[in-house]
Amino acid sequence: MAIPGQSQEPRPLASGAGAPVSASEGATLLDELRAAIARYVILPSSEALTAVSLWVAASHIQPALQHAPRLAVVGPAKRCGKSRLLDVITETVRGPLITVNTSPAVVFRAIGDDPPTLLVDEADTIFGSIKAAEKNEELRGLLNAGHQRNRPALRIVGPEHKPQAFPTFAMAALAGIGDLPDTVMDRAVVIRMQRRKDGERVEQFRSRRDIPALHAVRDRLASWLRPQMDTAAVLMPTMPVQDRAADTWEPLVIVAELAGGDWPERARAACVSMCAAEVGQDDESNLKTRLLHDIRRAFARREDPEILRTSDLLCDLVNDHEAPWAEYGANGLSPRHLALLLKGFGIKSATHRFDGGRQAKGFARARFTDAWARYCPEEPGAENRDGSVPQGAGPHP
C-alpha cells in the first residue's frame, strides 16, 4: 500500500517548471517537489516524504543557515531504493557534489562560502566495518564538524607548512546499508528505506527523460528561496524538539515557514514523529541508560546504602529476570562489563571498607546521582514494579 500523498499510478511533473516563483507560491512548489520525489521512490512514511522535500529545499539557502542537517538514507539490505532516492535528490538540490568514495582533502577544497550539497552513495563501504571506519575517521570528523557553521578544519599546507583553515559547513546526504556512525546519525534526518511490496509501483528513472524536468523544479526552488535568504537567516521558528534534534530540523522548519500553507504544521509533525522513531534505534545507548535505571533500583531495594559492593550489585542485576543482564556476554554481566558500560558516565568502582573491617570493591551511591539526573530522571510519582515509590528516585541533595 502506498503512503498518503503517493500515487499508485505514475504521474507527470507539474507543467510550467522553470517559470519565476513568487514567495507566496512556495507551498505549491513544495507540493510539486514532493510529488516529483514520490514519482520515483516509495518513502517509508508520509512524514519521511515531507522531510526529504524540505531537506532538498533547504539546500538552496545553505548560506543563511546555522546548521547543515545530514540526510541519512539507510536500509537493512540492497534494493531498498536508497540510490534511487539519491538520484532524485542529486537533480533537485543546489550544487550537488556526488561521490561513491572520496578523501577529506577533496571535500575540504570543495566547500566554500556558498557550499555544495555533498552526496555520498554506498556509505557502508566507508563506515560499514571497524577497519573501514578507522581508515575514514577523518571524513567522519569532517561530517560532524560541518553540521554547524564556523567549525573549520585546520591543515598544514604549502612548502612553508603554514596552517590553513578549511570550511566544513555543508549539507550532506549519505546512503548505505545499515546505520552510519552514531555521531553522524545524531546529526541527521534519518530515512529508513524499505523494499517495495507487491502493488507498490513507481516510475522508472531515466536520466535523459527525467533530469530536465527535475532541473526545472530545482531552478524554481532557487528562484523562490535564494531571494529570501536574508529572511531565512533571522528566522527562529518554534521547535517541537530540543537540543541537537532541534538544530538538525530547524532548517527544514524554516523552509516550511517560508512556504506557509499547511507546510509549517506538516514539518513539525514530521519532526516529532521521526525523532520519536529514532529513539530506541541506538541499542548501546539504550542499554547503558537501562543499566543506570536498574542500578538505581538495586540501591533502592537495599534501602539506599552509601556504598554497594560490586558483587551485591551484580547479583541484583543478574537476578532481575526482566532485565537483560543474565544473558549479557558469555556468562552474564561481569565486573569488567559493568566497568565498560559505566565508563562513559565517569563512574568507577573503588575499594571500600565495609562492616567488620573487610575491604572489597564497590560503588558509591553519590557517583551515580549526576548520571541519574541527566539520563534517567524519575517522573513525579514514579513507582517500582511492586508499586512502591523508589527510595533512590532522582538526585539526592
PDB file of N, CA and C in Angstrom, residues 97 102-111 138-139 142 153 155 157 166-167:
ATOM      1  N   LEU A  97      27.432  17.693  -5.133  1.00  0.00           N
ATOM      2  CA  LEU A  97      28.779  17.143  -5.271  1.00  0.00           C
ATOM      3  C   LEU A  97      28.665  15.680  -4.864  1.00  0.00           C
ATOM      4  N   THR A 102      35.483   9.172  -1.460  1.00  0.00           N
ATOM      5  CA  THR A 102      36.252  10.403  -1.613  1.00  0.00           C
ATOM      6  C   THR A 102      37.196  10.554  -0.442  1.00  0.00           C
ATOM      7  N   SER A 103      38.084  11.531  -0.541  1.00  0.00           N
ATOM      8  CA  SER A 103      39.020  11.814   0.541  1.00  0.00           C
ATOM      9  C   SER A 103      38.634  13.120   1.210  1.00  0.00           C
ATOM     10  N   PRO A 104      38.953  13.270   2.485  1.00  0.00           N
ATOM     11  CA  PRO A 104      38.659  14.535   3.157  1.00  0.00           C
ATOM     12  C   PRO A 104      39.300  15.725   2.459  1.00  0.00           C
ATOM     13  N   ALA A 105      40.488  15.540   1.886  1.00  0.00           N
ATOM     14  CA  ALA A 105      41.167  16.655   1.230  1.00  0.00           C
ATOM     15  C   ALA A 105      40.332  17.210   0.076  1.00  0.00           C
ATOM     16  N   VAL A 106      39.693  16.320  -0.678  1.00  0.00           N
ATOM     17  CA  VAL A 106      38.852  16.768  -1.788  1.00  0.00           C
ATOM     18  C   VAL A 106      37.658  17.551  -1.251  1.00  0.00           C
ATOM     19  N   VAL A 107      37.043  17.040  -0.190  1.00  0.00           N
ATOM     20  CA  VAL A 107      35.865  17.700   0.374  1.00  0.00           C
ATOM     21  C   VAL A 107      36.247  19.062   0.945  1.00  0.00           C
ATOM     22  N   PHE A 108      37.376  19.141   1.660  1.00  0.00           N
ATOM     23  CA  PHE A 108      37.839  20.417   2.211  1.00  0.00           C
ATOM     24  C   PHE A 108      37.904  21.493   1.128  1.00  0.00           C
ATOM     25  N   ARG A 109      38.448  21.118  -0.011  1.00  0.00           N
ATOM     26  CA  ARG A 109      38.684  22.095  -1.063  1.00  0.00           C
ATOM     27  C   ARG A 109      37.435  22.393  -1.897  1.00  0.00           C
ATOM     28  N   ALA A 110      36.390  21.588  -1.723  1.00  0.00           N
ATOM     29  CA  ALA A 110      35.159  21.797  -2.483  1.00  0.00           C
ATOM     30  C   ALA A 110      34.175  22.704  -1.767  1.00  0.00           C
ATOM     31  N   ILE A 111      34.371  22.889  -0.472  1.00  0.00           N
ATOM     32  CA  ILE A 111      33.430  23.677   0.329  1.00  0.00           C
ATOM     33  C   ILE A 111      33.912  25.118   0.400  1.00  0.00           C
ATOM     34  N   GLU A 138      38.842  10.562   9.639  1.00  0.00           N
ATOM     35  CA  GLU A 138      38.954  11.985   9.324  1.00  0.00           C
ATOM     36  C   GLU A 138      37.712  12.478   8.586  1.00  0.00           C
ATOM     37  N   LEU A 139      37.166  11.640   7.700  1.00  0.00           N
ATOM     38  CA  LEU A 139      35.951  12.022   6.978  1.00  0.00           C
ATOM     39  C   LEU A 139      34.769  12.105   7.932  1.00  0.00           C
ATOM     40  N   LEU A 142      34.994  15.317   9.689  1.00  0.00           N
ATOM     41  CA  LEU A 142      34.583  16.414   8.823  1.00  0.00           C
ATOM     42  C   LEU A 142      33.065  16.511   8.769  1.00  0.00           C
ATOM     43  N   ALA A 153      38.308  23.159   9.601  1.00  0.00           N
ATOM     44  CA  ALA A 153      39.355  22.156   9.815  1.00  0.00           C
ATOM     45  C   ALA A 153      40.701  22.801   9.519  1.00  0.00           C
ATOM     46  N   ARG A 155      44.621  22.592   8.622  1.00  0.00           N
ATOM     47  CA  ARG A 155      45.586  21.702   7.984  1.00  0.00           C
ATOM     48  C   ARG A 155      46.861  22.480   7.667  1.00  0.00           C
ATOM     49  N   VAL A 157      49.621  23.316   5.088  1.00  0.00           N
ATOM     50  CA  VAL A 157      49.697  23.256   3.632  1.00  0.00           C
ATOM     51  C   VAL A 157      50.899  24.058   3.140  1.00  0.00           C
ATOM     52  N   PHE A 166      40.150  25.322   6.619  1.00  0.00           N
ATOM     53  CA  PHE A 166      39.255  24.925   5.534  1.00  0.00           C
ATOM     54  C   PHE A 166      37.833  24.860   6.072  1.00  0.00           C
ATOM     55  N   PRO A 167      36.872  25.507   5.402  1.00  0.00           N
ATOM     56  CA  PRO A 167      35.491  25.425   5.866  1.00  0.00           C
ATOM     57  C   PRO A 167      34.953  24.001   5.734  1.00  0.00           C
TER      58      PRO A 167
END
